[in-house]
Coordinates of C-alpha atoms in Angstrom, one line a residue:
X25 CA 34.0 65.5 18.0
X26 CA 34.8 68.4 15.8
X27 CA 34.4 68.0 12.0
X28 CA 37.8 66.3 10.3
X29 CA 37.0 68.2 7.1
X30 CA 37.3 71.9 7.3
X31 CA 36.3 74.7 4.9
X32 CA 38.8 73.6 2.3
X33 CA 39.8 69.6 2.6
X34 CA 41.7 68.1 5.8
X35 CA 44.5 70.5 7.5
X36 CA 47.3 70.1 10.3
X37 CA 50.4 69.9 10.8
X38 CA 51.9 67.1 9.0
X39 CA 53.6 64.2 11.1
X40 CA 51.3 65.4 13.9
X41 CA 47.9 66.2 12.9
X42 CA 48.0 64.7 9.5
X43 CA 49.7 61.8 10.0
X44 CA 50.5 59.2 7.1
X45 CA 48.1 56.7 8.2
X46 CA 45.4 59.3 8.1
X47 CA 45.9 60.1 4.9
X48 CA 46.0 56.6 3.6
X49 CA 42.5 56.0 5.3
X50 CA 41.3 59.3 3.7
X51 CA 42.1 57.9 0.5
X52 CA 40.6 54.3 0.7
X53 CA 37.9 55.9 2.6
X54 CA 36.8 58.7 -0.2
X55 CA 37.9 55.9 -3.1
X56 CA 34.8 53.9 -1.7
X57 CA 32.4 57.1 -0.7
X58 CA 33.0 58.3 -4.7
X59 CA 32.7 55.2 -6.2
X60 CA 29.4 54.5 -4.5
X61 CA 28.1 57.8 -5.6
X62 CA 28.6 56.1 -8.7
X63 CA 31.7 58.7 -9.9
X64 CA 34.3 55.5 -10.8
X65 CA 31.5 52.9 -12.9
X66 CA 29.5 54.2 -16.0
X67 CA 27.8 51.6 -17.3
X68 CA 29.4 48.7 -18.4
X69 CA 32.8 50.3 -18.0
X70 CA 35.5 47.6 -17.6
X71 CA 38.5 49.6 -16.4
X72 CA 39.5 50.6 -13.3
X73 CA 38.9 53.9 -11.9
X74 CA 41.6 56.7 -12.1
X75 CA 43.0 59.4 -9.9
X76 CA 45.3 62.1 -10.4
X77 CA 47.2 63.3 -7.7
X78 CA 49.2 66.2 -7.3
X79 CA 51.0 68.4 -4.3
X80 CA 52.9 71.7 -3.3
X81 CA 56.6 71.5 -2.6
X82 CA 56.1 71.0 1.2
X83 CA 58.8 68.2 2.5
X84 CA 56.0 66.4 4.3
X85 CA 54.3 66.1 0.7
X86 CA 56.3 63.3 -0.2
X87 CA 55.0 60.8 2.5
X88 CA 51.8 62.2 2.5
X89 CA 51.1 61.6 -1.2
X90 CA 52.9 58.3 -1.0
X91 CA 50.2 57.2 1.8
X92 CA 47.3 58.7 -0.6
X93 CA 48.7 56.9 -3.7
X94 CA 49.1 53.7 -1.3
X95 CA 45.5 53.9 -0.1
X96 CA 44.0 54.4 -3.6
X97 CA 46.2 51.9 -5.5
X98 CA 45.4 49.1 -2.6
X99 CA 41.5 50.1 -3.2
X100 CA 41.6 49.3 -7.0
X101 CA 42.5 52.7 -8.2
X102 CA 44.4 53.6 -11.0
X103 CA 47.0 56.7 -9.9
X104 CA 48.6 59.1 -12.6
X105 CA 50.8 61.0 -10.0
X106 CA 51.4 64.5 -11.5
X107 CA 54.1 65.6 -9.1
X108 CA 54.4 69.5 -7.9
X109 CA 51.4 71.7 -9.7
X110 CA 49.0 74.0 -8.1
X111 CA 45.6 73.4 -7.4
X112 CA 43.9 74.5 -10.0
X113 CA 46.4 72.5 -12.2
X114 CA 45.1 69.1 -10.6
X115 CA 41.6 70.3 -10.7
X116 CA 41.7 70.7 -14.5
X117 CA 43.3 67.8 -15.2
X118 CA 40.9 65.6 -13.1
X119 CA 38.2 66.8 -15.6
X120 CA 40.8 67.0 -18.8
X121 CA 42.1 63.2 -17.8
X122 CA 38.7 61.8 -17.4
X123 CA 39.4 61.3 -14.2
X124 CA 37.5 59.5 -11.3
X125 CA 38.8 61.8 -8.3
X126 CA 41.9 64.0 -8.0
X127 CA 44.0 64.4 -4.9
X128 CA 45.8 67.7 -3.9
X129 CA 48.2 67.7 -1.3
X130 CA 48.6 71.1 0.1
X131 CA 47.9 73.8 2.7
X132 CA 47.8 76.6 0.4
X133 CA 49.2 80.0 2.1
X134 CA 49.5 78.2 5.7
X135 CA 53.6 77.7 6.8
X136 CA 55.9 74.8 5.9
X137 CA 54.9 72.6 8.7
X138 CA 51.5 72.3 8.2
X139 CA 49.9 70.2 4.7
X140 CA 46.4 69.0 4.0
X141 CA 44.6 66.8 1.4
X142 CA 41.6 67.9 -0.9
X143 CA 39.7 65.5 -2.7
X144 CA 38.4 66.5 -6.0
X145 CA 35.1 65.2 -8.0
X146 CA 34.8 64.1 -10.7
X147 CA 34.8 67.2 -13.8
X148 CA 37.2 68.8 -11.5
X149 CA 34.9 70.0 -9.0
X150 CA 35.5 70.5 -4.8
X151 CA 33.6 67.8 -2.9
X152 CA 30.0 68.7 -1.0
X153 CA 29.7 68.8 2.6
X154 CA 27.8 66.1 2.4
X155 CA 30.1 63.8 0.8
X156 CA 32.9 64.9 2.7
X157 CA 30.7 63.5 5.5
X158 CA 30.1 60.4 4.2
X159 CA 34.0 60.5 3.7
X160 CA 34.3 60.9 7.6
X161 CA 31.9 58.8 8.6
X162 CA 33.5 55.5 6.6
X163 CA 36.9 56.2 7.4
X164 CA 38.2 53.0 9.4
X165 CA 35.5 50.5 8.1
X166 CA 36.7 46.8 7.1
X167 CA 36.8 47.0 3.2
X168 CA 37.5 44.1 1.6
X169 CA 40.7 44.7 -0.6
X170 CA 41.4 43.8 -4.2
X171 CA 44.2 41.4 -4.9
X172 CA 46.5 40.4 -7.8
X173 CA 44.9 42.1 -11.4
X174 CA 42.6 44.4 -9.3
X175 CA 44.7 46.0 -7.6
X176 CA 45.2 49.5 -8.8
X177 CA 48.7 50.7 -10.7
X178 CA 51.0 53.9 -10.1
X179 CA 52.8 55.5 -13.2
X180 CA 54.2 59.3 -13.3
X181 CA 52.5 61.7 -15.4
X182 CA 54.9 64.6 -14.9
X183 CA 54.5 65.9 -18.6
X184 CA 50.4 66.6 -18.0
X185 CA 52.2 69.7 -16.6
X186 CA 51.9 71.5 -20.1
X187 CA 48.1 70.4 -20.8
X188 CA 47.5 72.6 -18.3
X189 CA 49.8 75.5 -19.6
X190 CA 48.4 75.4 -23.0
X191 CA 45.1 75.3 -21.8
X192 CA 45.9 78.8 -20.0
X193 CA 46.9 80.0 -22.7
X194 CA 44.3 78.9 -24.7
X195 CA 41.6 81.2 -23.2
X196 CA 43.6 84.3 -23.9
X197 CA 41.7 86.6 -26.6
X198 CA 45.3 88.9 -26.0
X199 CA 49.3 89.0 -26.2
X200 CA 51.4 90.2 -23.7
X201 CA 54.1 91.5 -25.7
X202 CA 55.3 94.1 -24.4
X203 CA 54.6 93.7 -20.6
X204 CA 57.4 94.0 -18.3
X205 CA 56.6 92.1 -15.1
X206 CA 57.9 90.4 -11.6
X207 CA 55.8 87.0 -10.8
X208 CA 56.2 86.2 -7.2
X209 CA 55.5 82.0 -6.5
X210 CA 56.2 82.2 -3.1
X211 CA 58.3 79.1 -3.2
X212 CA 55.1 77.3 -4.1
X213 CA 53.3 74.8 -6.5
X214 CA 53.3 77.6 -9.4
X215 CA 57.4 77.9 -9.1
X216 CA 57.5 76.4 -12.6
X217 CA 54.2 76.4 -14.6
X218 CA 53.8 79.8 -14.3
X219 CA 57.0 81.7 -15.4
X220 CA 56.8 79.3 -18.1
X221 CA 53.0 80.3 -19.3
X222 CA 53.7 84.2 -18.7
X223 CA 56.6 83.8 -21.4
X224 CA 54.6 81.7 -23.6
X225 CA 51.9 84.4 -23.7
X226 CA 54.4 87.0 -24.1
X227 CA 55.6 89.4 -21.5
X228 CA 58.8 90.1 -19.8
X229 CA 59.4 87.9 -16.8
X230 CA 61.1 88.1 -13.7
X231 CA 60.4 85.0 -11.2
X232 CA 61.0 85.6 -7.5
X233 CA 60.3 83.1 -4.8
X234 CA 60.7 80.0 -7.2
X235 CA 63.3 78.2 -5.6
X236 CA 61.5 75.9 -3.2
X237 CA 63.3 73.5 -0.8
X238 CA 60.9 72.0 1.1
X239 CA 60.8 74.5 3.9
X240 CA 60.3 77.9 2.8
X241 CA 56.8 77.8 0.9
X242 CA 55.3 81.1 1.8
X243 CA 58.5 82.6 3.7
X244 CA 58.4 85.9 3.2
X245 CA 57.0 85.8 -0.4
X246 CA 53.2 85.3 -2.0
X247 CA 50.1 86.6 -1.6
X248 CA 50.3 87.3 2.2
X249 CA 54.0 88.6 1.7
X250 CA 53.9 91.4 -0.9
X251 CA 56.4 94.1 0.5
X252 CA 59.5 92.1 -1.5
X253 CA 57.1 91.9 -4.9
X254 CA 56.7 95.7 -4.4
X255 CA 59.9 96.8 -3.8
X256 CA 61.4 94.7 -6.5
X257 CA 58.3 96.2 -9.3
X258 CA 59.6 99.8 -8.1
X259 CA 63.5 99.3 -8.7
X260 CA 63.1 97.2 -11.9
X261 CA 60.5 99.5 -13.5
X262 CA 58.1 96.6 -14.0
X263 CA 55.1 97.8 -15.6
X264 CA 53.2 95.4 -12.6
X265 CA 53.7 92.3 -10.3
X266 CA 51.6 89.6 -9.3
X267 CA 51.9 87.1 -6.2
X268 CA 50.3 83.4 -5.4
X269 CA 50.0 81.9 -2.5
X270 CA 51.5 78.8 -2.0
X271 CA 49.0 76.7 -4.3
X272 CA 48.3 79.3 -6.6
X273 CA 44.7 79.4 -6.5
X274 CA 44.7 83.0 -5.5
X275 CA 46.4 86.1 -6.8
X276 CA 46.6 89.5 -6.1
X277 CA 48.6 92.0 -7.9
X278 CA 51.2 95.2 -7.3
X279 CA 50.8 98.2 -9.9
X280 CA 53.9 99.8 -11.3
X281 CA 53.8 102.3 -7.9
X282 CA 54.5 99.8 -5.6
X283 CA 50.7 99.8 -4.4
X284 CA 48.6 97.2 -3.8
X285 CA 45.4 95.8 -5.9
X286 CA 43.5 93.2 -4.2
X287 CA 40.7 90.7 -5.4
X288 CA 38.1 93.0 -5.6
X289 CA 40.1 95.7 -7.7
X290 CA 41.0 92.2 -9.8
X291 CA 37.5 91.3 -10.6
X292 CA 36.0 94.7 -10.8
X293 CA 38.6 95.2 -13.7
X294 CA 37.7 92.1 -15.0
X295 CA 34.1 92.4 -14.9
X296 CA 34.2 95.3 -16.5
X297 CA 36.3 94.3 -19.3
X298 CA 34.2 90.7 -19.6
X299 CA 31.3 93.3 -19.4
X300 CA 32.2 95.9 -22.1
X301 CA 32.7 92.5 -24.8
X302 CA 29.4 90.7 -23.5
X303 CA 31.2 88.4 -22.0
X304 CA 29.4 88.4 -18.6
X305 CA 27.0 86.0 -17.9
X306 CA 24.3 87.8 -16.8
X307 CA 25.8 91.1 -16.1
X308 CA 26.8 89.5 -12.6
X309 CA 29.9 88.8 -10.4
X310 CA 29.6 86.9 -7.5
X311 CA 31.2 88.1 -4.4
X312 CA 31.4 87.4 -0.6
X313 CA 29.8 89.6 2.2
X314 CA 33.6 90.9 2.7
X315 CA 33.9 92.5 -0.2
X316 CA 34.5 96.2 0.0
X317 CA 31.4 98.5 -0.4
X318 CA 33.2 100.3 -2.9
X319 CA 33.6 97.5 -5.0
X320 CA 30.1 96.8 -5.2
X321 CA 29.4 100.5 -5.5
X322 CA 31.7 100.3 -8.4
X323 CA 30.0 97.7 -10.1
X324 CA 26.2 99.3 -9.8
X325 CA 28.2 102.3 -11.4
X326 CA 29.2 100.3 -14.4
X327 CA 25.6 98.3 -14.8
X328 CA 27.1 95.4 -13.4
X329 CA 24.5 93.3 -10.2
X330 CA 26.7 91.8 -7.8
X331 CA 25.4 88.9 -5.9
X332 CA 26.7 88.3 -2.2
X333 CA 27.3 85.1 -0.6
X334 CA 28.8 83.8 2.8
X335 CA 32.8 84.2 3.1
X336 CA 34.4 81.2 0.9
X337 CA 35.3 80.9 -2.2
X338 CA 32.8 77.2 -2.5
X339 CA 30.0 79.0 -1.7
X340 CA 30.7 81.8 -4.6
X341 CA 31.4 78.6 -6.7
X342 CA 28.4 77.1 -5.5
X343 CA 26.2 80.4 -6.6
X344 CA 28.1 80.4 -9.6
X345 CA 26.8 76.9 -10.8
X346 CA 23.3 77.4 -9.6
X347 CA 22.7 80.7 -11.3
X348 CA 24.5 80.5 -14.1
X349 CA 27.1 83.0 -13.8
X350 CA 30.7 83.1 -15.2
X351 CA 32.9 85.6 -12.6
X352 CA 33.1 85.8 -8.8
X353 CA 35.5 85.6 -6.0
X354 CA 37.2 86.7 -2.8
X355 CA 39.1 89.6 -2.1
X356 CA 41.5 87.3 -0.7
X357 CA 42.6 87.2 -4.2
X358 CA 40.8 83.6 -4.8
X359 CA 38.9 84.5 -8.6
X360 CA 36.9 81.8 -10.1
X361 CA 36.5 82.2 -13.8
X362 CA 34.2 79.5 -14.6
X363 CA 34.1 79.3 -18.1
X364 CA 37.7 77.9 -18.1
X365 CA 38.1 76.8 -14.9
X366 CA 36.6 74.3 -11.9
X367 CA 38.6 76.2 -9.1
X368 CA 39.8 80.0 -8.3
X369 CA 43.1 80.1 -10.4
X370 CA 46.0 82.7 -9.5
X371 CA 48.0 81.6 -13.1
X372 CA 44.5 81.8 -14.9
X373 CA 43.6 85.6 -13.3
X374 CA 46.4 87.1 -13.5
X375 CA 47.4 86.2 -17.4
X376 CA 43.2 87.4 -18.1
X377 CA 44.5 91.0 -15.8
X378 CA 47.6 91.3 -17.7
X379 CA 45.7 90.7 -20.8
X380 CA 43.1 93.4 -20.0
X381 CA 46.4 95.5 -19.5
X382 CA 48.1 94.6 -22.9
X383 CA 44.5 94.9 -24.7
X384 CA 44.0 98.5 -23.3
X385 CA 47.2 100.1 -23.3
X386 CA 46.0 101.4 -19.8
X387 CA 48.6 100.7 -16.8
X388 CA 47.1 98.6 -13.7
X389 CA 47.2 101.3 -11.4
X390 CA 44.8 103.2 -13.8
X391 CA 42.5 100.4 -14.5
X392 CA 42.5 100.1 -10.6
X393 CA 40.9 103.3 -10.1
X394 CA 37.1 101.6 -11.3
X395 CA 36.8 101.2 -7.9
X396 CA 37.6 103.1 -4.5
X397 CA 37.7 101.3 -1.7
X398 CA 35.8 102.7 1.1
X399 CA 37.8 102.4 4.8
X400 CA 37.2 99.1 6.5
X401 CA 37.7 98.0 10.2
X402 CA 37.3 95.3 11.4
X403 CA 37.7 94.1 15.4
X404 CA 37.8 91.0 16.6
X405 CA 35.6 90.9 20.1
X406 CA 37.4 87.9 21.8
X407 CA 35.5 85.4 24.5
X408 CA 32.0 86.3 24.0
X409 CA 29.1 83.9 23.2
X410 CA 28.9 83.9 19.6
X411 CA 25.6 82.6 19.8
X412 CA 24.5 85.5 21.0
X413 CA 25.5 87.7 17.6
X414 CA 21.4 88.0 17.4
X415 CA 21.3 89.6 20.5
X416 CA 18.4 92.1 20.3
X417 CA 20.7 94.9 22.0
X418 CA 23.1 94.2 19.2
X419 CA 20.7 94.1 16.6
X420 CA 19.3 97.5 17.6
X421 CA 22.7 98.9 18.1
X422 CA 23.4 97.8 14.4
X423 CA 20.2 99.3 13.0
X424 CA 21.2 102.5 14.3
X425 CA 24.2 102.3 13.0
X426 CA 23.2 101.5 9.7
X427 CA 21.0 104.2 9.6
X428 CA 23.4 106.7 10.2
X429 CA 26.0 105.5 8.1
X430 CA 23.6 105.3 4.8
X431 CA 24.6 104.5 1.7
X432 CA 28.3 105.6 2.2
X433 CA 28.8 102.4 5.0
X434 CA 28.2 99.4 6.4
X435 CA 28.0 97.0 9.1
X436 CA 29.2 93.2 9.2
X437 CA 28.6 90.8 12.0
X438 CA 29.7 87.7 11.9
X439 CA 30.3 85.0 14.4
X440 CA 33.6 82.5 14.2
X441 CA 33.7 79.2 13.0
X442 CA 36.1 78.4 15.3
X443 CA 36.3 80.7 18.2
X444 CA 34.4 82.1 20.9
X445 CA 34.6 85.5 19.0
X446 CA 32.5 87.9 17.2
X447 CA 33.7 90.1 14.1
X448 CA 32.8 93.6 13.8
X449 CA 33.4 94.9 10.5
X450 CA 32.6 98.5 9.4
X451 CA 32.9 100.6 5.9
X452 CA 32.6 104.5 6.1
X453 CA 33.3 107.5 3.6
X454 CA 36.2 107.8 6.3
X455 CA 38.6 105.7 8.3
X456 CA 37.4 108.1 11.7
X457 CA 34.2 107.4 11.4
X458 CA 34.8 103.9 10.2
X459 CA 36.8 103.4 13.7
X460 CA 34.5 105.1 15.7
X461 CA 31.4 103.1 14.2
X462 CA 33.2 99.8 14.8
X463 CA 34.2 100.7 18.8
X464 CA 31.1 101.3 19.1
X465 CA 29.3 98.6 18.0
X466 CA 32.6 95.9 19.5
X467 CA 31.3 97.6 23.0
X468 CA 27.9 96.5 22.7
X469 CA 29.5 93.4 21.7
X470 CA 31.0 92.7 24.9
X471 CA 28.4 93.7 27.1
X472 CA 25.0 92.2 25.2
X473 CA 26.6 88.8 24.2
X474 CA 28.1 88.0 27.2

């Protein structure tokens, strides 16, 4: 059977895929796995374990987080349910609480229909593969339920809402007086908290796609929608815009032109700001292997190492923890800024970009220009044997490729998760030879991994 848990928390459509009692087994099921590990007892503790949980504005949110609440309340849990906040809201105050676990109820840029559930460690940390396993493996199993006093209690913690605000705006070293701007919250889990801590720190707001119903979380606005965010920025005269995706732990940002700056324009301007105060750890930034080549071109240029790891934003987490570093991300737009957060945080990187705009007096689309992005293409080789990516045909074919691309290129293959495809990605100095690298290499593709 295919793995429940996928690369972030348990996805499907809701009603269908994600049904109510699944969720409800998920929660008793990871309230037993975590308090085993020994994340609900200290010694001597007394009190009952607590969870916060939180969700996006999806419709089927309501009966999802019901069932969750239900499940953890009838295994002994206290529940603090914090209502609509993004991700990274939940996953600070999980550590902020004193939280056991924390629960997140969303499918972050995916459409209306579809929901998921992420558990959350204790400290405000994602969940291990390997407890997600454990999590998978015990769901179903006859637990023995508490009754009368033991049984857990629900109360609303709505408010906690602006522990997390302040906290934002705590890490700030600059105002945003000044700052004219258009926040997009794609009818998302950021549709309040984040007008609200833009104005608190300062600047000029204009909120688009904060009206959700239910139904229209990432319609046409966020992250994966940013030709409204753009237009708007142009006709107002907004000195920039930034966009979340529907859990707002990713943001990516629109300069005063109406042009785009992704996540790796984001953290090169923020490494090299963090860089310039010493306030890199490590003169590092942790990327993915997706990142452009001239963002890590960008960052030799500037005496900053970058450090690669596998696409995901938990495995640039992951690296971040091990090695001790402080900034990393996606250029998906996912940023993790450790020392102040657990999670990548679309509220937290774009009030620390708009701060590096206020401190500077410099416009985005200036700082932007740290880094030129090199042409990328990628092509998706469809029904192939992915298991055959190491093909030595391939492998030779890459070399050569390699070799005559140089320093200005490079070539990406990677294999699906999911699909009996193989990615071809290519960076050149130009998008021709970018294009003609990549066909190439998609035709060896299809003939040596057959």
């Amino acid at each position: 059977m295919a793995r429940l848990f996928g690369t972030d928390g348990v996805r499907g459509v809701a009603g269908r895929d994600l049904t109510a009692q699944l969720a409800m087994d998920l929660s008793v099921a990871a309230a037993h796995v975590l308090g085993d590990a020994g994340a609900f007892a200290a010694a001597g503790r007394k009190s009952r374990p607590v969870a916060v949980v939180g969700r996006d504005p999806r419709a089927s949110g309501e009966f999802l987080e019901a069932a969750v609440v239900a499940g953890l309340a009838a295994s002994g849990v206290d529940v603090l349910r914090l209502g609509v906040l993004p991700t990274p809201a939940v996953a600070h105050l999980t550590a902020a609480l004193g939280a056991d676990l924390g629960v997140m109820l969303s499918a972050s840029h995916n459409p209306a229909p579809d929901n998921g559930i992420k558990f959350l460690a204790r400290g405000g940390f994602k969940l291990s593969d390997a407890v997600e396993d454990e999590i998978e493996r015990r769901l179903g199993e006859d637990w023995s339920f508490p009754v009368g006093s033991a049984v857990g209690r629900v109360r609303e913690a709505y408010g906690e809402a602006n522990r997390y605000v302040s906290h934002l705006l705590t890490t700030m070293n600059a105002a945003l007086d000044g700052l004219n701007i258009v926040v997009d919250c794609a009818h998302g889990a950021a549709h309040m908290v984040a007008p609200e801590a833009l104005v608190r720190a300062g600047a000029r707001v204009e909120a688009i796609g904060a009206r959700p119903d239910g139904l229209n979380i990432n319609a046409g606005h966020g992250s994966t929608h940013l030709d409204k965010l753009a237009q708007i920025v142009v006709s107002r005269g907004a000195d920039l815009g930034v966009a979340y995706d529907g859990d707002a732990d990713r943001c990516l940002a629109i300069d005063h032109t109406g042009a785009i700056v992704d996540g790796d324009r984001i953290m090169a301007i923020l490494a090299a700001a963090m860089h310039g105060e010493g306030l890199l750890a490590k003169d590092t930034v942790v990327a993915t292997v997706m990142s452009n080549l001239g963002f890590k071109l960008a960052m030799r240029d500037a005496g900053i190492t970058v450090v690669e790891t596998a696409v995901g934003d938990r495995y640039v987490l992951e690296r971040m923890k091990s090695d001790g570093y402080n900034l990393g991300g996606e250029q998906s737009g996912h940023v993790i800024m450790l020392d102040h957060a657990t999670t990548g945080d679309g509220l937290l990187t774009s009030l620390h970009l708009l701060g590096v705009v206020a401190k500077s007096g410099v416009s985005l689309k200036e700082l932007a220009a740290v880094m030129t992005p090199l042409p990328q293409i990628l092509i998706n080789v469809k029904d192939v044997d992915k298991g055959k990516a190491a093909a030595p045909e391939l492998l030779a074919a890459v070399a050569e490729a390699e070799g005559e691309l140089g320093e200005t290129g490079r070539v990406l293959i990677r294999p699906s998760g999911t699909e009996p495809m193989i990615r071809v990605m290519v960076e050149a100095a130009s998008e021709e030879h970018a294009t003609q690298v990549a066909g190439r290499l998609a035709d060896v593709v299809r003939t040596a991994c057959v």
